[in-house]
Amino acid sequence: MANTKVLYQHGTLALLVPGLLDGTASIKDIMKHGDTGIGTGQGLDGELIFLNGIPYQINSKGKVQIVKDDFSVPFASAHFADFNFLNSPKNIKDQDLYKQVLKQSGLNNTFFAFLLKGTFKKIQTRAVEKSQKPYQTLLQTAKKQSVFSGQDIKGTLLSYYAPDLFNGVAVGGFHSHFLSDNKDFGGHVLNFELAEGELSLQVFDSLDQHLPIDNEDF
């Protein structure tokens, strides 16, 4: 039986910063550890979101596609979904919702994930263009990104929270990805304004941190 209290993470945010962007694990490997998650491809090839055991990529052109088992990633988070209903937010912007989640849950010092399904008045996402070796730094590579804007769009937002203490291992605070119900819009979330939705929460008591020790550059 799957352990739903464990958050699995391959790679770290810190290794991406200097440009260690090699794919060091396959989607098949990652999804042995969860049916839900987020990540990015080799060379920051777009944004990934895993929902119901299906790995979707939103590339720099905005195209949504299911990736194959051998698609490789430098960084990804995954877990087996066991979300519990928290509340039904309405007419709220991203930062206010994040504050509300922390206040209501009281989970400032542990890892957790939330799933927000609903209708978004506005949402802005991004996806980075795939780069090739020799890789530049994360900051330089991320300049080659596309920004997408949606209005009155239904979809699912998946967000992972990491305590500030773990910034560098993960993204301190909230790290959110989105996929529309029509599977035609998504990416790394920059901001949003929710019309209405259902928010559920899952708390982790363990972080399973996997490092790419077989990668020479690492």
Coordinates of N, CA, C and O in Angstrom, one line a residue, residues 71-205:
F71 N 11.0 10.4 -20.8 CA 11.2 11.8 -20.7 C 12.0 12.1 -19.4 O 11.6 11.6 -18.3
S72 N 13.1 12.8 -19.5 CA 14.0 13.0 -18.3 C 13.9 14.3 -17.6 O 13.6 15.3 -18.3
V73 N 14.1 14.3 -16.3 CA 13.9 15.5 -15.5 C 15.1 15.7 -14.6 O 15.7 14.8 -14.1
P74 N 15.5 17.0 -14.4 CA 16.5 17.3 -13.4 C 15.9 17.6 -12.0 O 16.6 17.5 -11.0
F75 N 14.6 17.8 -12.0 CA 13.9 18.2 -10.7 C 12.4 17.8 -10.8 O 11.7 18.1 -11.8
A76 N 11.9 17.2 -9.8 CA 10.5 16.8 -9.7 C 10.1 16.5 -8.3 O 10.9 16.0 -7.5
S77 N 8.8 16.8 -8.0 CA 8.2 16.4 -6.7 C 7.0 15.5 -7.0 O 6.3 15.7 -8.0
A78 N 6.8 14.4 -6.2 CA 5.7 13.5 -6.4 C 5.3 12.9 -5.1 O 6.0 12.7 -4.2
H79 N 4.0 12.6 -5.1 CA 3.4 11.9 -3.9 C 2.1 11.1 -4.4 O 1.6 11.4 -5.4
F80 N 1.7 10.2 -3.5 CA 0.4 9.5 -3.8 C -0.7 10.3 -3.1 O -0.7 10.6 -1.9
A81 N -1.7 10.7 -3.9 CA -2.7 11.6 -3.5 C -3.6 11.0 -2.4 O -4.1 9.9 -2.5
D82 N -3.8 11.8 -1.4 CA -4.8 11.5 -0.3 C -5.2 12.8 0.3 O -5.0 13.1 1.5
F83 N -5.9 13.7 -0.5 CA -6.2 15.0 -0.1 C -7.5 15.0 0.7 O -8.4 14.2 0.5
N84 N -7.5 15.9 1.7 CA -8.7 16.1 2.5 C -9.3 17.5 2.4 O -8.5 18.5 2.4
F85 N -10.6 17.6 2.2 CA -11.2 18.9 2.0 C -10.9 19.9 3.1 O -10.9 19.6 4.3
L86 N -10.5 21.2 2.7 CA -10.2 22.2 3.7 C -11.3 23.3 3.6 O -11.9 23.7 4.6
N87 N -11.6 23.9 2.4 CA -12.6 24.9 2.3 C -13.0 25.2 0.9 O -12.5 24.5 0.0
S88 N -13.9 26.1 0.7 CA -14.4 26.5 -0.6 C -14.2 28.0 -0.9 O -15.1 28.8 -0.7
P89 N -13.0 28.3 -1.3 CA -12.7 29.8 -1.4 C -13.4 30.4 -2.6 O -13.7 29.7 -3.6
K90 N -13.7 31.7 -2.5 CA -14.4 32.4 -3.6 C -13.8 33.8 -3.7 O -13.4 34.4 -2.7
N91 N -13.7 34.3 -4.9 CA -13.3 35.7 -5.2 C -12.0 36.1 -4.4 O -12.0 37.0 -3.5
I92 N -11.0 35.4 -4.6 CA -9.7 35.6 -3.9 C -8.5 35.5 -4.8 O -8.5 34.7 -5.7
K93 N -7.5 36.4 -4.5 CA -6.3 36.4 -5.3 C -5.3 35.4 -4.7 O -5.4 35.0 -3.5
D94 N -4.2 35.1 -5.4 CA -3.3 34.1 -5.1 C -2.6 34.3 -3.7 O -2.7 33.4 -2.8
Q95 N -2.1 35.5 -3.4 CA -1.4 35.7 -2.2 C -2.3 35.7 -1.0 O -1.9 35.2 0.1
D96 N -3.5 36.2 -1.2 CA -4.5 36.1 -0.1 C -4.9 34.7 0.2 O -5.1 34.3 1.4
L97 N -5.0 33.9 -0.8 CA -5.4 32.5 -0.7 C -4.2 31.7 0.1 O -4.5 30.9 1.0
Y98 N -3.0 32.0 -0.4 CA -1.9 31.3 0.3 C -1.8 31.6 1.8 O -1.6 30.7 2.6
K99 N -2.1 32.9 2.1 CA -2.1 33.3 3.5 C -3.2 32.6 4.3 O -3.1 32.2 5.4
Q100 N -4.4 32.5 3.6 CA -5.6 31.9 4.2 C -5.3 30.4 4.5 O -5.6 29.9 5.6
V101 N -4.6 29.7 3.6 CA -4.3 28.3 3.7 C -3.4 28.1 4.9 O -3.6 27.2 5.8
L102 N -2.4 28.9 5.0 CA -1.4 28.8 6.2 C -2.1 29.1 7.5 O -1.9 28.4 8.5
K103 N -3.0 30.1 7.5 CA -3.6 30.5 8.7 C -4.6 29.4 9.2 O -4.6 29.0 10.4
Q104 N -5.4 28.9 8.2 CA -6.4 27.9 8.6 C -5.7 26.5 9.0 O -6.2 25.8 9.8
S105 N -4.6 26.2 8.3 CA -4.0 24.9 8.5 C -3.0 24.9 9.7 O -2.8 23.9 10.3
G106 N -2.4 26.0 9.9 CA -1.4 26.1 10.9 C -0.1 25.3 10.6 O 0.6 24.9 11.5
L107 N 0.2 25.1 9.3 CA 1.2 24.2 8.9 C 2.5 24.9 8.4 O 3.1 24.5 7.4
N108 N 2.9 26.0 9.0 CA 4.0 26.8 8.6 C 5.3 26.0 8.6 O 6.3 26.3 7.8
N109 N 5.5 25.0 9.4 CA 6.7 24.3 9.6 C 6.8 22.9 9.1 O 7.7 22.1 9.5
T110 N 5.9 22.5 8.2 CA 6.0 21.2 7.6 C 5.7 21.3 6.1 O 5.1 22.3 5.6
F111 N 6.0 20.2 5.4 CA 5.7 20.1 4.0 C 4.2 19.7 3.8 O 3.7 18.8 4.5
F112 N 3.5 20.3 2.9 CA 2.2 19.9 2.5 C 1.9 20.3 1.1 O 2.6 21.0 0.5
A113 N 0.8 19.7 0.6 CA 0.4 20.1 -0.8 C -1.1 20.4 -0.7 O -1.8 19.9 0.1
F114 N -1.5 21.3 -1.6 CA -3.0 21.5 -1.8 C -3.4 21.4 -3.2 O -2.6 21.7 -4.1
L115 N -4.6 21.0 -3.4 CA -5.2 20.9 -4.7 C -6.4 21.8 -4.8 O -7.3 21.7 -3.9
L116 N -6.4 22.7 -5.7 CA -7.5 23.6 -5.9 C -8.2 23.4 -7.2 O -7.5 23.7 -8.3
K117 N -9.4 23.0 -7.2 CA -10.2 22.8 -8.4 C -11.3 23.8 -8.5 O -12.0 24.0 -7.5
G118 N -11.3 24.5 -9.6 CA -12.4 25.5 -9.7 C -12.3 26.4 -11.0 O -11.7 26.0 -12.0
T119 N -13.0 27.5 -10.9 CA -13.0 28.5 -12.0 C -12.1 29.7 -11.6 O -12.3 30.3 -10.6
F120 N -11.2 30.0 -12.5 CA -10.3 31.1 -12.3 C -10.7 32.3 -13.2 O -10.7 32.2 -14.4
K121 N -10.9 33.4 -12.5 CA -11.2 34.7 -13.3 C -10.1 35.0 -14.2 O -10.2 35.3 -15.3
K122 N -8.9 35.0 -13.6 CA -7.6 35.3 -14.3 C -6.6 34.3 -13.8 O -6.5 34.0 -12.6
I123 N -5.7 33.9 -14.7 CA -4.5 33.1 -14.2 C -3.4 33.4 -15.2 O -3.6 33.4 -16.5
Q124 N -2.2 33.6 -14.7 CA -1.0 33.8 -15.6 C 0.0 32.7 -15.2 O 0.3 32.5 -14.1
T125 N 0.5 32.1 -16.3 CA 1.5 31.0 -16.1 C 2.7 31.2 -17.0 O 2.7 32.1 -17.9
R126 N 3.7 30.4 -16.8 CA 4.9 30.5 -17.7 C 5.4 29.1 -18.0 O 5.1 28.1 -17.3
A127 N 6.2 29.0 -19.0 CA 6.9 27.8 -19.4 C 8.2 28.2 -20.1 O 8.2 29.2 -20.9
V128 N 9.3 27.6 -19.7 CA 10.6 27.9 -20.2 C 11.0 27.1 -21.5 O 10.6 25.9 -21.6
E129 N 11.6 27.8 -22.4 CA 12.1 27.1 -23.6 C 13.3 26.2 -23.3 O 14.2 26.6 -22.5
K130 N 13.3 25.0 -23.9 CA 14.3 24.0 -23.6 C 15.7 24.6 -24.1 O 15.8 25.1 -25.2
S131 N 16.7 24.4 -23.2 CA 18.0 24.8 -23.6 C 18.9 23.6 -23.7 O 18.6 22.5 -23.2
Q132 N 20.1 23.8 -24.4 CA 21.0 22.8 -24.6 C 22.3 23.0 -24.0 O 22.6 24.2 -23.6
K133 N 23.1 22.0 -23.8 CA 24.5 22.2 -23.2 C 25.4 23.0 -24.2 O 25.2 22.9 -25.4
P134 N 26.3 23.8 -23.6 CA 26.5 24.0 -22.2 C 25.4 24.9 -21.6 O 25.1 26.0 -22.2
Y135 N 24.8 24.5 -20.5 CA 23.7 25.2 -19.9 C 24.2 26.5 -19.3 O 25.3 26.5 -18.7
Q136 N 23.3 27.5 -19.3 CA 23.5 28.7 -18.6 C 22.9 28.6 -17.2 O 22.3 27.5 -16.9
T137 N 23.0 29.6 -16.4 CA 22.4 29.6 -15.1 C 20.9 29.5 -15.2 O 20.3 29.8 -16.2
L138 N 20.3 29.2 -14.0 CA 18.8 29.2 -14.0 C 18.2 30.5 -14.4 O 17.3 30.6 -15.1
L139 N 18.8 31.6 -13.8 CA 18.3 33.0 -14.1 C 18.4 33.3 -15.6 O 17.5 33.8 -16.2
Q140 N 19.5 32.9 -16.2 CA 19.7 33.2 -17.6 C 18.8 32.4 -18.5 O 18.2 32.8 -19.5
T141 N 18.7 31.1 -18.2 CA 17.8 30.2 -18.9 C 16.4 30.6 -18.8 O 15.6 30.5 -19.8
A142 N 16.0 31.0 -17.6 CA 14.5 31.4 -17.4 C 14.1 32.6 -18.2 O 12.9 32.9 -18.3
K143 N 15.1 33.4 -18.7 CA 14.7 34.6 -19.5 C 14.1 34.2 -20.8 O 13.3 34.9 -21.3
K144 N 14.3 32.9 -21.2 CA 13.7 32.4 -22.5 C 12.4 31.7 -22.1 O 12.3 30.5 -22.3
Q145 N 11.5 32.5 -21.6 CA 10.3 31.9 -21.2 C 9.1 32.5 -21.9 O 9.2 33.7 -22.3
S146 N 8.0 31.8 -21.9 CA 6.8 32.3 -22.5 C 5.8 32.5 -21.3 O 5.7 31.7 -20.4
V147 N 5.0 33.6 -21.4 CA 4.0 33.8 -20.3 C 2.6 33.7 -21.0 O 2.4 34.3 -22.1
F148 N 1.7 33.0 -20.3 CA 0.4 32.8 -20.9 C -0.6 33.3 -19.9 O -0.5 33.2 -18.7
S149 N -1.7 33.9 -20.5 CA -2.7 34.4 -19.6 C -4.1 33.8 -20.0 O -4.4 33.7 -21.2
G150 N -4.8 33.4 -19.0 CA -6.2 32.8 -19.2 C -7.2 33.6 -18.4 O -6.9 34.2 -17.3
Q151 N -8.4 33.6 -18.9 CA -9.6 34.2 -18.2 C -10.8 33.3 -18.2 O -11.0 32.5 -19.2
D152 N -11.5 33.3 -17.1 CA -12.7 32.4 -16.9 C -12.4 31.0 -17.4 O -13.0 30.5 -18.2
I153 N -11.4 30.4 -16.7 CA -10.9 29.1 -17.1 C -11.0 28.1 -16.0 O -10.7 28.4 -14.8
K154 N -11.6 27.0 -16.3 CA -11.7 25.9 -15.3 C -10.5 25.0 -15.3 O -10.0 24.6 -16.4
G155 N -10.0 24.6 -14.1 CA -8.9 23.8 -14.1 C -8.5 23.4 -12.7 O -9.2 23.6 -11.7
T156 N -7.3 22.8 -12.6 CA -6.7 22.3 -11.3 C -5.4 22.9 -11.1 O -4.5 22.9 -11.9
L157 N -5.2 23.5 -9.9 CA -4.0 24.1 -9.4 C -3.4 23.2 -8.3 O -4.1 22.9 -7.4
L158 N -2.2 22.7 -8.5 CA -1.5 21.9 -7.6 C -0.3 22.7 -7.0 O 0.5 23.2 -7.7
S159 N -0.3 22.8 -5.7 CA 0.8 23.6 -5.0 C 1.4 22.8 -3.9 O 0.8 22.1 -3.1
Y160 N 2.8 22.9 -3.9 CA 3.5 22.3 -2.8 C 4.1 23.4 -1.9 O 4.6 24.5 -2.4
Y161 N 4.0 23.2 -0.6 CA 4.5 24.2 0.4 C 5.7 23.6 1.1 O 5.7 22.5 1.5
A162 N 6.8 24.4 1.1 CA 8.0 24.0 1.9 C 8.3 25.1 2.9 O 8.3 26.3 2.5
P163 N 8.7 24.7 4.1 CA 9.1 25.8 5.1 C 10.3 26.5 4.6 O 11.1 26.0 3.9
D164 N 10.4 27.8 5.0 CA 11.6 28.6 4.5 C 12.9 28.0 4.9 O 13.9 28.2 4.2
L165 N 12.9 27.2 6.0 CA 14.1 26.5 6.4 C 14.7 25.6 5.3 O 15.9 25.4 5.2
F166 N 13.8 25.1 4.4 CA 14.2 24.2 3.3 C 14.4 24.9 2.0 O 14.5 24.2 1.0
N167 N 14.4 26.2 2.0 CA 14.6 26.9 0.7 C 15.9 26.6 0.2 O 16.9 26.7 0.9
G168 N 16.0 26.2 -1.1 CA 17.2 25.7 -1.7 C 17.1 24.2 -1.9 O 17.5 23.7 -3.0
V169 N 16.6 23.5 -0.9 CA 16.3 22.1 -1.2 C 15.1 22.1 -2.1 O 15.0 21.4 -3.1
A170 N 14.1 22.8 -1.7 CA 12.9 23.0 -2.5 C 12.6 24.5 -2.7 O 13.5 25.3 -2.4
V171 N 11.5 24.9 -3.1 CA 11.1 26.3 -3.2 C 10.5 26.7 -1.9 O 9.4 26.2 -1.5
G172 N 11.1 27.5 -1.1 CA 10.5 28.0 0.1 C 9.2 28.7 -0.1 O 9.1 29.6 -0.9
G173 N 8.2 28.3 0.6 CA 6.8 28.8 0.4 C 6.1 27.9 -0.6 O 6.3 26.7 -0.6
F174 N 5.2 28.5 -1.4 CA 4.4 27.8 -2.3 C 4.9 27.7 -3.7 O 5.4 28.7 -4.2
H175 N 4.9 26.5 -4.3 CA 5.3 26.3 -5.7 C 4.1 25.7 -6.4 O 3.8 24.5 -6.1
S176 N 3.5 26.4 -7.4 CA 2.2 26.0 -7.9 C 2.3 25.8 -9.4 O 2.9 26.6 -10.1
H177 N 1.7 24.7 -9.9 CA 1.5 24.5 -11.3 C 0.0 24.3 -11.6 O -0.8 24.0 -10.7
F178 N -0.4 24.5 -12.9 CA -1.8 24.5 -13.2 C -2.0 23.8 -14.5 O -1.2 23.7 -15.4
L179 N -3.2 23.1 -14.6 CA -3.7 22.5 -15.9 C -5.2 22.7 -16.0 O -5.9 22.5 -15.1
S180 N -5.6 23.2 -17.2 CA -7.0 23.5 -17.4 C -7.7 22.1 -17.6 O -7.1 21.1 -18.0
D181 N -9.0 22.1 -17.3 CA -9.8 20.9 -17.6 C -9.8 20.5 -19.0 O -9.9 19.3 -19.3
N182 N -9.7 21.5 -19.9 CA -9.7 21.1 -21.4 C -8.3 20.7 -21.8 O -8.2 20.4 -23.0
K183 N -7.4 20.7 -20.9 CA -6.0 20.2 -21.3 C -5.4 21.1 -22.4 O -4.7 20.5 -23.3
D184 N -5.7 22.4 -22.4 CA -5.1 23.2 -23.4 C -4.5 24.5 -22.9 O -4.1 25.4 -23.6
F185 N -4.2 24.5 -21.6 CA -3.6 25.7 -20.9 C -3.0 25.2 -19.6 O -3.6 24.4 -18.9
G186 N -1.8 25.8 -19.3 CA -1.2 25.4 -18.0 C 0.2 26.0 -17.8 O 0.5 26.9 -18.6
G187 N 0.9 25.5 -16.9 CA 2.3 25.9 -16.6 C 2.5 26.3 -15.2 O 1.7 26.0 -14.3
H188 N 3.7 26.8 -15.0 CA 4.1 27.3 -13.6 C 3.3 28.6 -13.3 O 3.3 29.5 -14.1
V189 N 2.6 28.6 -12.2 CA 1.7 29.7 -11.9 C 2.5 30.9 -11.4 O 3.2 30.9 -10.4
L190 N 2.2 32.0 -12.0 CA 2.8 33.3 -11.6 C 1.8 34.1 -10.7 O 2.2 34.7 -9.7
N191 N 0.5 34.1 -11.1 CA -0.5 34.7 -10.3 C -1.9 34.3 -10.7 O -2.0 33.7 -11.8
F192 N -2.9 34.5 -9.9 CA -4.2 34.1 -10.3 C -5.3 34.8 -9.4 O -4.9 35.4 -8.4
E193 N -6.5 34.9 -9.9 CA -7.6 35.3 -9.2 C -8.7 34.3 -9.3 O -9.2 34.0 -10.5
L194 N -9.1 33.7 -8.2 CA -10.1 32.6 -8.3 C -11.5 33.1 -8.2 O -11.8 34.0 -7.4
A195 N -12.4 32.6 -9.0 CA -13.8 32.9 -8.8 C -14.4 32.1 -7.7 O -15.0 32.6 -6.8
E196 N -14.3 30.7 -7.9 CA -14.8 29.8 -6.9 C -14.1 28.5 -7.1 O -13.7 28.1 -8.2
G197 N -14.0 27.7 -6.0 CA -13.3 26.4 -6.1 C -13.4 25.6 -4.8 O -14.0 26.0 -3.8
E198 N -12.9 24.4 -4.9 CA -12.8 23.5 -3.8 C -11.3 23.2 -3.5 O -10.6 22.8 -4.4
L199 N -10.9 23.4 -2.3 CA -9.5 23.3 -1.9 C -9.4 22.1 -0.9 O -10.1 22.1 0.1
S200 N -8.4 21.2 -1.2 CA -8.1 20.1 -0.4 C -6.7 20.1 0.0 O -5.8 20.6 -0.8
L201 N -6.3 19.4 1.1 CA -5.0 19.5 1.6 C -4.4 18.2 2.0 O -5.2 17.2 2.3
Q202 N -3.1 18.0 1.8 CA -2.4 16.8 2.2 C -1.1 17.1 2.9 O -0.3 17.8 2.4
V203 N -1.0 16.5 4.1 CA 0.2 16.8 4.9 C 1.2 15.7 4.8 O 0.8 14.5 4.9
F204 N 2.5 16.0 4.8 CA 3.6 15.0 4.8 C 4.4 15.0 6.1 O 4.7 16.1 6.6
D205 N 4.7 13.8 6.6 CA 5.6 13.8 7.7 C 7.0 13.4 7.4 O 7.9 13.4 8.2

